[in-house]
Short mmCIF file of C-alpha atoms in Angstrom, two decimals:
data_model
loop_
_atom_site.label_atom_id
_atom_site.label_comp_id
_atom_site.label_asym_id
_atom_site.label_seq_id
_atom_site.Cartn_x
_atom_site.Cartn_y
_atom_site.Cartn_z
CA UNK D 1 -58.49 42.20 -132.43
CA UNK D 2 -57.19 39.29 -132.26
CA UNK D 3 -55.57 38.14 -129.06
CA UNK D 4 -53.22 35.31 -130.74
CA UNK D 5 -52.03 33.72 -127.35
CA UNK D 6 -53.59 34.08 -124.05
CA UNK D 7 -50.44 33.92 -122.14
CA UNK D 8 -51.83 36.43 -119.57
CA UNK D 9 -49.98 35.61 -116.18
CA UNK D 10 -46.97 33.22 -118.18
CA UNK D 11 -47.58 30.58 -115.31
CA UNK D 12 -46.96 33.07 -113.04
CA UNK D 13 -48.52 33.75 -110.10
CA UNK D 14 -47.64 36.09 -107.13
CA UNK D 15 -49.77 35.74 -103.52
CA UNK D 16 -53.14 37.41 -103.50
CA UNK D 17 -52.68 39.81 -101.09
CA UNK D 18 -56.06 40.58 -99.13
CA UNK D 19 -56.49 44.39 -98.47
CA UNK D 20 -58.05 45.93 -95.83
CA UNK D 21 -59.76 48.56 -98.17
CA UNK D 22 -63.32 49.48 -95.57
CA UNK D 23 -59.93 50.54 -93.42
CA UNK D 24 -58.61 52.68 -96.25
CA UNK D 25 -60.10 56.20 -95.43
CA UNK D 26 -61.04 57.88 -99.20
CA UNK D 27 -59.16 61.21 -98.45
CA UNK D 28 -55.68 59.77 -96.78
CA UNK D 29 -53.32 60.73 -99.58
CA UNK D 30 -50.76 58.83 -99.55
CA UNK D 31 -52.43 55.69 -100.55
CA UNK D 32 -49.59 54.50 -103.12
CA UNK D 33 -47.45 54.50 -100.17
CA UNK D 34 -49.87 52.16 -98.55
CA UNK D 35 -50.32 49.87 -101.27
CA UNK D 36 -47.98 47.02 -101.47
CA UNK D 37 -45.39 48.02 -104.12
CA UNK D 38 -45.07 44.38 -105.35
CA UNK D 39 -48.55 43.48 -106.29
CA UNK D 40 -47.68 47.06 -108.04
CA UNK D 41 -44.84 46.27 -109.72
CA UNK D 42 -46.83 42.73 -110.68
CA UNK D 43 -49.55 44.98 -112.81
CA UNK D 44 -47.36 46.46 -114.72
CA UNK D 45 -45.27 44.29 -115.92
CA UNK D 46 -47.96 41.91 -116.93
CA UNK D 47 -50.02 44.81 -118.55
CA UNK D 48 -46.39 45.42 -120.06
CA UNK D 49 -45.66 41.79 -121.28
CA UNK D 50 -49.58 42.04 -123.19
CA UNK D 51 -50.18 44.63 -124.73
CA UNK D 52 -46.52 47.34 -125.00
CA UNK D 53 -45.96 47.48 -128.80
CA UNK D 54 -42.10 47.79 -128.40
CA UNK D 55 -42.48 44.39 -125.95
CA UNK D 56 -39.59 42.09 -128.29
CA UNK D 57 -37.30 45.48 -127.71
CA UNK D 58 -37.45 44.87 -123.67
CA UNK D 59 -35.29 41.77 -122.55
CA UNK D 60 -37.16 41.98 -119.37
CA UNK D 61 -40.82 41.18 -121.43
CA UNK D 62 -40.21 38.26 -122.73
CA UNK D 63 -42.08 35.46 -122.44
CA UNK D 64 -39.47 33.67 -121.27
CA UNK D 65 -38.00 36.15 -119.19
CA UNK D 66 -38.19 33.60 -116.24
CA UNK D 67 -37.71 30.68 -114.85
CA UNK D 68 -40.02 29.85 -112.26
CA UNK D 69 -42.26 32.21 -109.79
CA UNK D 70 -38.87 33.32 -107.09
CA UNK D 71 -37.02 34.82 -110.11
CA UNK D 72 -39.64 36.41 -110.82
CA UNK D 73 -40.93 37.91 -107.55
CA UNK D 74 -37.05 38.45 -106.79
CA UNK D 75 -37.13 40.69 -109.91
CA UNK D 76 -40.06 42.24 -108.54
CA UNK D 77 -37.98 43.88 -105.75
CA UNK D 78 -35.03 44.64 -108.19
CA UNK D 79 -36.15 47.74 -108.32
CA UNK D 80 -37.19 50.31 -105.98
CA UNK D 81 -40.35 51.77 -107.09
CA UNK D 82 -43.45 50.76 -109.28
CA UNK D 83 -42.17 54.31 -111.55
CA UNK D 84 -38.58 53.49 -111.72
CA UNK D 85 -39.75 49.56 -111.64
CA UNK D 86 -41.93 50.85 -115.19
CA UNK D 87 -39.45 53.37 -116.84
CA UNK D 88 -36.92 49.85 -116.39
CA UNK D 89 -39.03 48.09 -118.90
CA UNK D 90 -38.78 50.30 -121.91
CA UNK D 91 -36.85 50.04 -124.82
CA UNK D 92 -34.25 52.85 -125.64
CA UNK D 93 -36.78 54.30 -128.82
CA UNK D 94 -39.26 54.79 -126.86
CA UNK D 95 -39.79 58.88 -126.26
CA UNK D 96 -43.64 58.55 -124.71
CA UNK D 97 -44.98 55.85 -122.37
CA UNK D 98 -45.76 56.95 -119.53
CA UNK D 99 -46.22 55.69 -115.76
CA UNK D 100 -49.29 57.99 -113.05
CA UNK D 101 -49.66 58.29 -109.60
CA UNK D 102 -53.21 59.34 -109.62
CA UNK D 103 -55.64 58.38 -112.77
CA UNK D 104 -58.21 60.28 -111.73
CA UNK D 105 -56.27 63.82 -112.63
CA UNK D 106 -54.92 62.22 -116.41
CA UNK D 107 -58.66 61.16 -116.99
CA UNK D 108 -59.27 64.84 -117.11
CA UNK D 109 -56.36 65.82 -118.43
CA UNK D 110 -56.99 63.69 -120.97
CA UNK D 111 -60.29 65.00 -121.74
CA UNK D 112 -59.21 68.63 -121.75
CA UNK D 113 -59.40 69.63 -117.42
CA UNK D 114 -56.24 70.55 -116.31
CA UNK D 115 -54.51 73.30 -113.69
CA UNK D 116 -53.38 75.80 -116.08
CA UNK D 117 -53.41 79.56 -116.00
CA UNK D 118 -54.82 80.00 -119.98
CA UNK D 119 -51.78 80.88 -121.36
CA UNK D 120 -49.48 78.89 -124.38
CA UNK D 121 -46.81 79.47 -124.98
CA UNK D 122 -42.80 78.08 -126.51
CA UNK D 123 -39.84 78.44 -124.86
CA UNK D 124 -37.55 79.39 -127.38
CA UNK D 125 -33.20 79.53 -127.47
CA UNK D 126 -31.62 81.79 -130.20
CA UNK D 127 -29.15 78.59 -130.91
CA UNK D 128 -25.36 80.00 -130.40
CA UNK D 129 -26.38 82.81 -128.59
CA UNK D 130 -27.90 82.68 -124.75
CA UNK D 131 -31.06 84.01 -125.43
CA UNK D 132 -33.63 82.45 -123.84
CA UNK D 133 -37.81 83.64 -123.96
CA UNK D 134 -41.62 82.72 -123.58
CA UNK D 135 -43.70 83.83 -126.20
CA UNK D 136 -47.50 83.60 -125.73
CA UNK D 137 -49.15 80.96 -128.76
CA UNK D 138 -52.87 81.88 -127.57
CA UNK D 139 -54.89 82.46 -124.59
CA UNK D 140 -57.55 80.30 -123.54
CA UNK D 141 -60.70 82.03 -123.61
CA UNK D 142 -62.02 83.66 -120.09
CA UNK D 143 -58.61 82.15 -118.39
CA UNK D 144 -56.65 84.08 -115.45
CA UNK D 145 -54.45 84.78 -118.31
CA UNK D 146 -57.38 86.09 -120.72
CA UNK D 147 -58.94 88.14 -117.65
CA UNK D 148 -54.63 89.46 -117.00
CA UNK D 149 -54.48 90.41 -120.22
CA UNK D 150 -52.12 88.40 -121.42
CA UNK D 151 -52.32 88.42 -125.27
CA UNK D 152 -51.01 86.25 -128.92
CA UNK D 153 -47.90 87.80 -128.70
CA UNK D 154 -46.48 88.94 -125.32
CA UNK D 155 -43.22 87.95 -125.58
CA UNK D 156 -42.01 87.01 -121.50
CA UNK D 157 -37.60 86.29 -120.29
CA UNK D 158 -37.73 85.94 -116.37
CA UNK D 159 -40.30 84.53 -114.01
CA UNK D 160 -40.17 85.63 -110.74
CA UNK D 161 -38.33 87.79 -111.37
CA UNK D 162 -35.03 84.71 -112.35
CA UNK D 163 -34.24 86.17 -115.88
CA UNK D 164 -33.76 83.27 -118.66
CA UNK D 165 -31.19 81.03 -119.35
CA UNK D 166 -30.28 77.84 -121.27
CA UNK D 167 -29.39 76.21 -117.85
CA UNK D 168 -33.15 77.99 -116.44
CA UNK D 169 -35.27 74.77 -114.50
CA UNK D 170 -38.71 75.35 -116.66
CA UNK D 171 -40.38 72.58 -115.30
CA UNK D 172 -39.35 74.07 -111.15
CA UNK D 173 -40.54 77.76 -112.20
CA UNK D 174 -43.71 77.10 -114.53
CA UNK D 175 -45.35 74.48 -112.43
CA UNK D 176 -45.67 76.36 -109.71
CA UNK D 177 -49.63 76.63 -109.28
CA UNK D 178 -48.88 80.26 -109.41
CA UNK D 179 -46.00 83.17 -110.31
CA UNK D 180 -44.79 85.58 -112.23
CA UNK D 181 -43.90 86.23 -115.40
CA UNK D 182 -41.22 89.31 -116.68
CA UNK D 183 -42.29 90.74 -120.30
CA UNK D 184 -40.12 92.04 -122.41
CA UNK D 185 -39.81 92.82 -125.80
CA UNK D 186 -37.80 92.98 -129.85
CA UNK D 187 -35.72 95.83 -130.36
CA UNK D 188 -33.79 95.70 -133.35
CA UNK D 189 -32.47 91.80 -133.44
CA UNK D 190 -32.03 92.50 -129.71
CA UNK D 191 -34.37 90.94 -126.93
CA UNK D 192 -35.43 93.40 -124.70
CA UNK D 193 -36.38 93.43 -120.88
CA UNK D 194 -39.61 95.27 -119.54
CA UNK D 195 -40.02 96.97 -116.59
CA UNK D 196 -43.67 95.46 -116.86
CA UNK D 197 -45.01 92.12 -114.94
CA UNK D 198 -47.71 90.11 -114.95
CA UNK D 199 -49.07 87.36 -111.96
CA UNK D 200 -50.64 84.64 -112.61
CA UNK D 201 -52.50 81.32 -111.30
CA UNK D 202 -52.97 78.67 -112.20
CA UNK D 203 -57.42 77.43 -111.88
CA UNK D 204 -59.51 74.00 -113.18
CA UNK D 205 -59.87 74.82 -116.44
CA UNK D 206 -62.23 73.04 -119.79
CA UNK D 207 -60.36 73.75 -122.58
CA UNK D 208 -62.65 74.38 -125.87
CA UNK D 209 -59.80 72.35 -128.50
CA UNK D 210 -62.00 74.07 -130.54
CA UNK D 211 -59.53 77.37 -130.69
CA UNK D 212 -60.86 79.68 -133.92
CA UNK D 213 -62.82 78.90 -137.02
CA UNK D 214 -64.13 81.38 -139.65
CA UNK D 215 -65.02 81.61 -143.18
CA UNK D 216 -62.69 84.10 -144.90
CA UNK D 217 -63.97 85.60 -149.01
CA UNK D 218 -60.03 84.87 -150.65
CA UNK D 219 -60.39 87.40 -154.14
CA UNK D 220 -64.17 86.31 -154.00
CA UNK D 221 -62.90 82.54 -153.38
CA UNK D 222 -65.31 80.52 -149.84
CA UNK D 223 -62.24 79.36 -147.71
CA UNK D 224 -63.14 77.83 -144.19
CA UNK D 225 -60.39 78.33 -141.57
CA UNK D 226 -59.97 75.78 -138.51
CA UNK D 227 -57.24 76.16 -135.44
CA UNK D 228 -57.95 72.98 -133.73
CA UNK D 229 -55.94 72.55 -130.46
CA UNK D 230 -56.63 69.15 -129.79
CA UNK D 231 -58.03 66.02 -130.27
CA UNK D 232 -60.71 65.81 -127.92
CA UNK D 233 -63.58 63.15 -127.95
CA UNK D 234 -65.77 65.11 -125.64
CA UNK D 235 -66.00 68.31 -128.11
CA UNK D 236 -66.54 65.99 -131.85
CA UNK D 237 -70.06 67.14 -131.12
CA UNK D 238 -69.23 70.49 -131.42
CA UNK D 239 -66.36 69.79 -134.14
CA UNK D 240 -68.85 68.43 -137.03
CA UNK D 241 -70.82 71.36 -135.84
CA UNK D 242 -68.14 74.23 -137.29
CA UNK D 243 -68.08 71.15 -140.02
CA UNK D 244 -71.54 71.52 -141.12
CA UNK D 245 -71.36 76.08 -140.34
CA UNK D 246 -68.48 74.67 -143.70
CA UNK D 247 -70.48 72.63 -145.77
CA UNK D 248 -73.44 75.76 -145.51
CA UNK D 249 -71.72 78.11 -146.38
CA UNK D 250 -69.70 75.90 -149.16
CA UNK D 251 -66.31 76.67 -148.73
CA UNK D 252 -64.74 75.12 -151.94
CA UNK D 253 -61.19 75.25 -149.91
CA UNK D 254 -59.63 74.44 -145.95
CA UNK D 255 -57.22 75.61 -143.54
CA UNK D 256 -56.34 73.70 -141.22
CA UNK D 257 -54.51 74.19 -138.06
CA UNK D 258 -52.44 72.21 -136.35
CA UNK D 259 -50.27 73.80 -135.65
CA UNK D 260 -49.57 73.71 -131.78
CA UNK D 261 -51.74 70.60 -131.30
CA UNK D 262 -50.05 68.02 -129.69
CA UNK D 263 -52.54 65.10 -129.98
CA UNK D 264 -55.05 62.76 -128.74
CA UNK D 265 -57.71 60.85 -129.83
CA UNK D 266 -57.18 58.45 -132.61
CA UNK D 267 -61.22 58.12 -133.52
CA UNK D 268 -61.44 62.10 -132.97
CA UNK D 269 -58.35 61.90 -135.87
CA UNK D 270 -60.00 59.18 -137.86
CA UNK D 271 -63.63 61.86 -137.62
CA UNK D 272 -61.84 64.35 -138.41
CA UNK D 273 -60.50 63.16 -141.62
CA UNK D 274 -64.30 61.74 -142.33
CA UNK D 275 -65.21 65.06 -142.25
CA UNK D 276 -62.76 66.76 -144.51
CA UNK D 277 -63.73 64.33 -146.69
CA UNK D 278 -66.03 62.07 -146.72
CA UNK D 279 -65.85 59.79 -150.30
CA UNK D 280 -63.65 57.28 -148.75
CA UNK D 281 -66.62 56.00 -146.48
CA UNK D 282 -65.45 52.46 -145.95
CA UNK D 283 -62.19 52.26 -147.40
CA UNK D 284 -59.03 51.91 -145.16
CA UNK D 285 -58.22 55.15 -142.65
CA UNK D 286 -55.32 53.38 -141.39
CA UNK D 287 -53.90 50.39 -140.14
CA UNK D 288 -52.93 49.88 -136.19
CA UNK D 289 -49.79 47.46 -135.85
CA UNK D 290 -49.64 46.00 -132.26
CA UNK D 291 -46.92 42.63 -130.51
CA UNK D 292 -46.71 39.71 -131.78
CA UNK D 293 -49.52 38.85 -129.47
CA UNK D 294 -52.65 40.75 -131.85
CA UNK D 295 -53.76 41.01 -135.33
CA UNK D 296 -52.88 43.74 -137.38
CA UNK D 297 -55.91 45.81 -137.51
CA UNK D 298 -57.55 48.32 -140.07
CA UNK D 299 -59.62 51.35 -139.14
CA UNK D 300 -62.38 52.64 -141.39
CA UNK D 301 -63.37 55.91 -142.74
CA UNK D 302 -66.46 56.07 -141.67
CA UNK D 303 -70.26 58.24 -141.87
CA UNK D 304 -70.38 58.51 -138.04
CA UNK D 305 -69.35 60.30 -134.99
CA UNK D 306 -68.84 58.60 -131.14
CA UNK D 307 -72.21 59.58 -130.41
CA UNK D 308 -73.79 58.02 -133.28
CA UNK D 309 -74.39 61.69 -135.22
CA UNK D 310 -73.88 61.46 -138.56
CA UNK D 311 -71.04 63.32 -140.20
CA UNK D 312 -70.46 66.52 -142.13
CA UNK D 313 -68.74 66.13 -144.73
CA UNK D 314 -66.73 68.56 -146.90
CA UNK D 315 -65.74 65.83 -149.97
CA UNK D 316 -63.01 67.74 -149.67
CA UNK D 317 -59.76 66.54 -152.59
CA UNK D 318 -57.00 69.26 -151.51
CA UNK D 319 -56.67 70.24 -148.25
CA UNK D 320 -54.11 72.94 -146.30
CA UNK D 321 -52.30 72.37 -142.19
CA UNK D 322 -49.84 74.71 -140.55
CA UNK D 323 -47.31 72.80 -138.91
CA UNK D 324 -45.02 72.80 -136.92
CA UNK D 325 -42.76 71.42 -134.64
CA UNK D 326 -45.60 70.73 -132.20
CA UNK D 327 -47.35 69.78 -133.84
CA UNK D 328 -47.66 65.22 -132.90
CA UNK D 329 -49.47 62.17 -132.92
CA UNK D 330 -52.99 62.49 -133.78
CA UNK D 331 -51.90 65.60 -135.93
CA UNK D 332 -49.88 63.64 -137.65
CA UNK D 333 -52.17 60.98 -138.60
CA UNK D 334 -54.25 63.20 -140.05
CA UNK D 335 -51.52 64.06 -142.17
CA UNK D 336 -50.74 60.79 -143.18
CA UNK D 337 -54.28 59.07 -143.02
CA UNK D 338 -54.91 61.71 -145.87
CA UNK D 339 -52.44 61.69 -148.19
CA UNK D 340 -52.96 58.34 -150.09
CA UNK D 341 -56.30 59.60 -150.67
CA UNK D 342 -56.44 63.75 -151.35
CA UNK D 343 -54.01 66.03 -151.56
CA UNK D 344 -52.00 66.99 -148.40
CA UNK D 345 -49.80 70.89 -148.74
CA UNK D 346 -48.43 70.54 -145.55
CA UNK D 347 -47.18 74.24 -144.82
CA UNK D 348 -44.99 75.16 -142.05
CA UNK D 349 -42.23 73.16 -140.37
CA UNK D 350 -41.14 69.44 -139.55
CA UNK D 351 -44.00 67.60 -137.08
CA UNK D 352 -42.38 66.84 -134.09
CA UNK D 353 -42.42 62.37 -135.94
CA UNK D 354 -45.09 60.73 -132.96
CA UNK D 355 -46.60 57.50 -134.85
CA UNK D 356 -47.21 55.47 -131.58
CA UNK D 357 -50.55 54.78 -129.63
CA UNK D 358 -50.83 54.33 -126.10
CA UNK D 359 -53.32 52.72 -123.47
CA UNK D 360 -54.72 53.22 -120.54
CA UNK D 361 -53.93 50.31 -117.90
CA UNK D 362 -55.29 49.87 -115.08
CA UNK D 363 -54.90 47.42 -111.90
CA UNK D 364 -58.00 45.10 -112.77
CA UNK D 365 -58.29 41.89 -113.90
CA UNK D 366 -58.38 42.82 -117.65
CA UNK D 367 -56.58 46.21 -117.69
CA UNK D 368 -59.45 48.24 -118.03
CA UNK D 369 -61.07 51.01 -115.79
CA UNK D 370 -64.35 48.58 -114.47
CA UNK D 371 -62.54 46.87 -110.87
CA UNK D 372 -60.72 48.76 -110.96
CA UNK D 373 -57.96 48.01 -107.17
CA UNK D 374 -58.81 50.53 -105.21
CA UNK D 375 -55.60 49.67 -103.06
CA UNK D 376 -53.26 52.55 -105.08
CA UNK D 377 -53.69 55.31 -108.35
CA UNK D 378 -51.44 54.34 -110.10
CA UNK D 379 -51.68 53.73 -114.16
CA UNK D 380 -49.76 53.36 -116.92
CA UNK D 381 -50.35 54.63 -120.62
CA UNK D 382 -47.08 52.36 -122.37
CA UNK D 383 -46.97 52.79 -126.88
CA UNK D 384 -49.47 49.74 -127.90
CA UNK D 385 -49.48 50.69 -131.16
CA UNK D 386 -47.61 51.63 -134.46
CA UNK D 387 -49.68 53.47 -137.12
CA UNK D 388 -49.73 53.33 -140.92
CA UNK D 389 -51.87 55.08 -143.56
CA UNK D 390 -53.24 52.24 -145.79
CA UNK D 391 -50.06 52.07 -148.33
CA UNK D 392 -47.65 50.77 -144.86
CA UNK D 393 -45.73 54.94 -144.74
CA UNK D 394 -45.61 54.99 -140.82
CA UNK D 395 -41.47 55.50 -139.06
CA UNK D 396 -41.12 58.96 -139.47
CA UNK D 397 -38.70 59.51 -136.35
CA UNK D 398 -37.85 63.00 -138.22
CA UNK D 399 -41.27 64.39 -138.68
CA UNK D 400 -43.35 64.40 -141.87
CA UNK D 401 -41.93 67.38 -144.01
CA UNK D 402 -43.48 70.42 -145.22
CA UNK D 403 -44.10 70.84 -148.47
CA UNK D 404 -43.93 74.72 -148.15
CA UNK D 405 -41.47 76.02 -145.43
CA UNK D 406 -42.79 78.50 -142.95
CA UNK D 407 -41.70 79.58 -139.67
CA UNK D 408 -43.85 82.19 -137.82
CA UNK D 409 -42.24 85.18 -136.91
CA UNK D 410 -42.09 85.44 -133.17
CA UNK D 411 -41.45 89.52 -133.33
CA UNK D 412 -44.47 89.98 -135.93
CA UNK D 413 -47.03 86.33 -135.01
CA UNK D 414 -49.83 88.45 -136.17
CA UNK D 415 -53.75 87.24 -135.18
CA UNK D 416 -54.52 83.37 -135.36
CA UNK D 417 -57.29 83.10 -137.69
CA UNK D 418 -56.14 86.83 -139.70
CA UNK D 419 -55.86 86.32 -143.35
CA UNK D 420 -52.66 88.94 -142.69
CA UNK D 421 -50.45 86.41 -140.03
CA UNK D 422 -47.85 84.13 -141.75
CA UNK D 423 -48.73 80.47 -141.74
CA UNK D 424 -52.31 81.67 -142.67
CA UNK D 425 -51.21 84.52 -145.26
CA UNK D 426 -49.09 81.92 -146.97
CA UNK D 427 -51.92 79.11 -147.21
CA UNK D 428 -53.82 81.51 -149.10
CA UNK D 429 -51.29 83.00 -151.44
CA UNK D 430 -51.12 79.32 -152.51
CA UNK D 431 -54.83 79.09 -152.38
CA UNK D 432 -55.30 82.17 -155.32
CA UNK D 433 -51.92 83.00 -156.23
CA UNK D 434 -51.89 86.74 -156.30
CA UNK D 435 -53.47 87.13 -152.56
CA UNK D 436 -52.35 90.52 -150.15
CA UNK D 437 -48.58 88.95 -148.74
CA UNK D 438 -48.34 90.14 -145.38
CA UNK D 439 -48.13 93.93 -144.30
CA UNK D 440 -44.68 93.45 -141.96
CA UNK D 441 -42.21 93.73 -144.71
CA UNK D 442 -41.24 89.68 -144.11
CA UNK D 443 -37.26 88.79 -143.46
CA UNK D 444 -34.74 86.81 -143.04
CA UNK D 445 -34.48 86.04 -138.49
CA UNK D 446 -31.24 87.31 -137.79
CA UNK D 447 -30.82 84.18 -135.03
CA UNK D 448 -32.01 80.05 -136.11
CA UNK D 449 -34.20 79.21 -133.23
CA UNK D 450 -34.85 76.12 -131.56
CA UNK D 451 -38.29 75.08 -129.77
CA UNK D 452 -36.32 73.64 -126.27
CA UNK D 453 -40.20 73.85 -124.08
CA UNK D 454 -43.99 74.30 -123.84
CA UNK D 455 -46.75 75.24 -122.21
CA UNK D 456 -48.73 71.76 -122.28
CA UNK D 457 -45.14 70.13 -121.92
CA UNK D 458 -45.36 68.13 -118.57
CA UNK D 459 -49.09 67.64 -118.66
CA UNK D 460 -49.58 63.66 -119.35
CA UNK D 461 -51.90 64.53 -122.15
CA UNK D 462 -48.48 66.22 -123.92
CA UNK D 463 -47.78 64.90 -127.64
CA UNK D 464 -50.24 61.02 -126.82
CA UNK D 465 -51.45 59.96 -129.42
CA UNK D 466 -54.23 57.20 -127.24
CA UNK D 467 -56.67 54.54 -128.18
CA UNK D 468 -60.11 54.62 -127.25
CA UNK D 469 -61.08 51.65 -124.59
CA UNK D 470 -63.30 50.71 -125.85
CA UNK D 471 -61.43 48.74 -129.02
CA UNK D 472 -59.36 47.21 -127.14
CA UNK D 473 -59.45 43.16 -125.97
CA UNK D 474 -60.09 43.83 -122.28
#
C-alpha cells in the first residue's frame, strides 16, 4: 500500500508541550486528565485525516479545512473532551469507529483477554410484546459461569431482582463485576420466571475461539464441524491443527459455525479461508479499499499462517456456513471472499452487515505502538478500509442473506455440535438428504423476535474487523 501524498501535518503544527514524564507515577489512574487535552485532540485529528476511510464524507477532516494554525487550534478547543472530539469527526454512515481511554485493555481484548464471567448470551424481545429475556448461547469452559452450572439454553429474565422490559438499561445491569441472574422458562407460549437465581462474578478470562470441533458420521460421510467464535491471531496454530485433523480423517464436507462470531483479524480470516480451500494459492482473496491517500491493495491466498507454519488445507469446493445477525465483519469476509471461488451454502439468518476494517492508532510519531506517548493512554480504532471480494462486491449494509433460512429455537436450543441441534441439523440434511430431522417438533414461533443485545456488545472488539498493524505504512 503506497501513500500517495504525504501531507502528514498539512503544514499545521502546534507547540510541543514538553512533559515531565519522570514525575508521573506509573500507578496514577488519572493520567488522561493530567495530560494536555489539546495535544490529544491534535493526535486524533491527524490520525483521522490520514487514515479514515470515510474522510471524503467528513468535512472537518478535509485537507483544506483550516486556513491557518490559529483556526486549527480554535477548532481543537471547540469540543470539550477527546472522546467527544473523536466522535464529532465521524461520517454519518460510520457505525463502528471508536476511541478507547486505555489501549492496554483494548490490546488484551483483541487477544481474547477480558473481564468476563464466561456466560455468552443474547438478549431477545418478542416484537409487539413486553417480553424480554436472555438466553445462554454457550459457556466458556472453566469460567465462573461453568463452575456455577450455567449451560447453553438457560433462560433468564431478570438481574439482581430487576425484571427485564424493553426499557431496561442492560449496559448498567450487565456491566457490573458481579450480578445475580433470575432464571425463567417457556411454558407453552409464555415466559415464566422461576424461583431460582445464580450469582456470577467476572474474572480476567482468556477465551479460546475454537469452541467445538468434531467429525460427524452422516450416513457414511465424514463431515467436519467447527464452531469458531472469533478471529484471534494467537490461536492460529491451534486452528491450523484442527484442520490437520480434518485432513487426516478425510472429511468430505465442512460445517463452519460462525453464528456468534462477531469478527476479528483480517489475516486470520484469510488463513481460515486458505485452510478450507488451498487450491487458490497466489490468487486474490479480497480487495482492501482505502481513502484517497492510499492505493487499493489486494490480499492474496497464501500457504502459511502468521507463525510461518504451512497451512493445512482441505481443498474443498463447498462449505456450509451457519450464521445469525451476530455473525459480523471477519465472519462475513470469509463468506464473501470464498463466494467467487467455491460453493458457499449459508444457513441461518442475515449477517450483521459489517464490511469495513479498522486498526489501532496510537499517539506516536507515526501512529504505531512504538514510541507511544507516555502522557496519556488514549488510542483510536477508526475504520480505515472497506473490503470487497475479488469481483468487487462490498457495501452489504443489510448483511449477507442466507441461502437457507433457519432460526434458532430459543425453547429448544440443543447442544452445539449435536446433529440434532437446529442449525447444524439443517446443514446435515442439506449434505445428506434424508438425514434424520430433530427429535423435537419444529414449530413456527408464536412471536417474531428481535435481538436487542448480547454479552459482548460493550467489548472494544465487538463486531470489529481489524488490520494487522504490520500491513499499515507507519
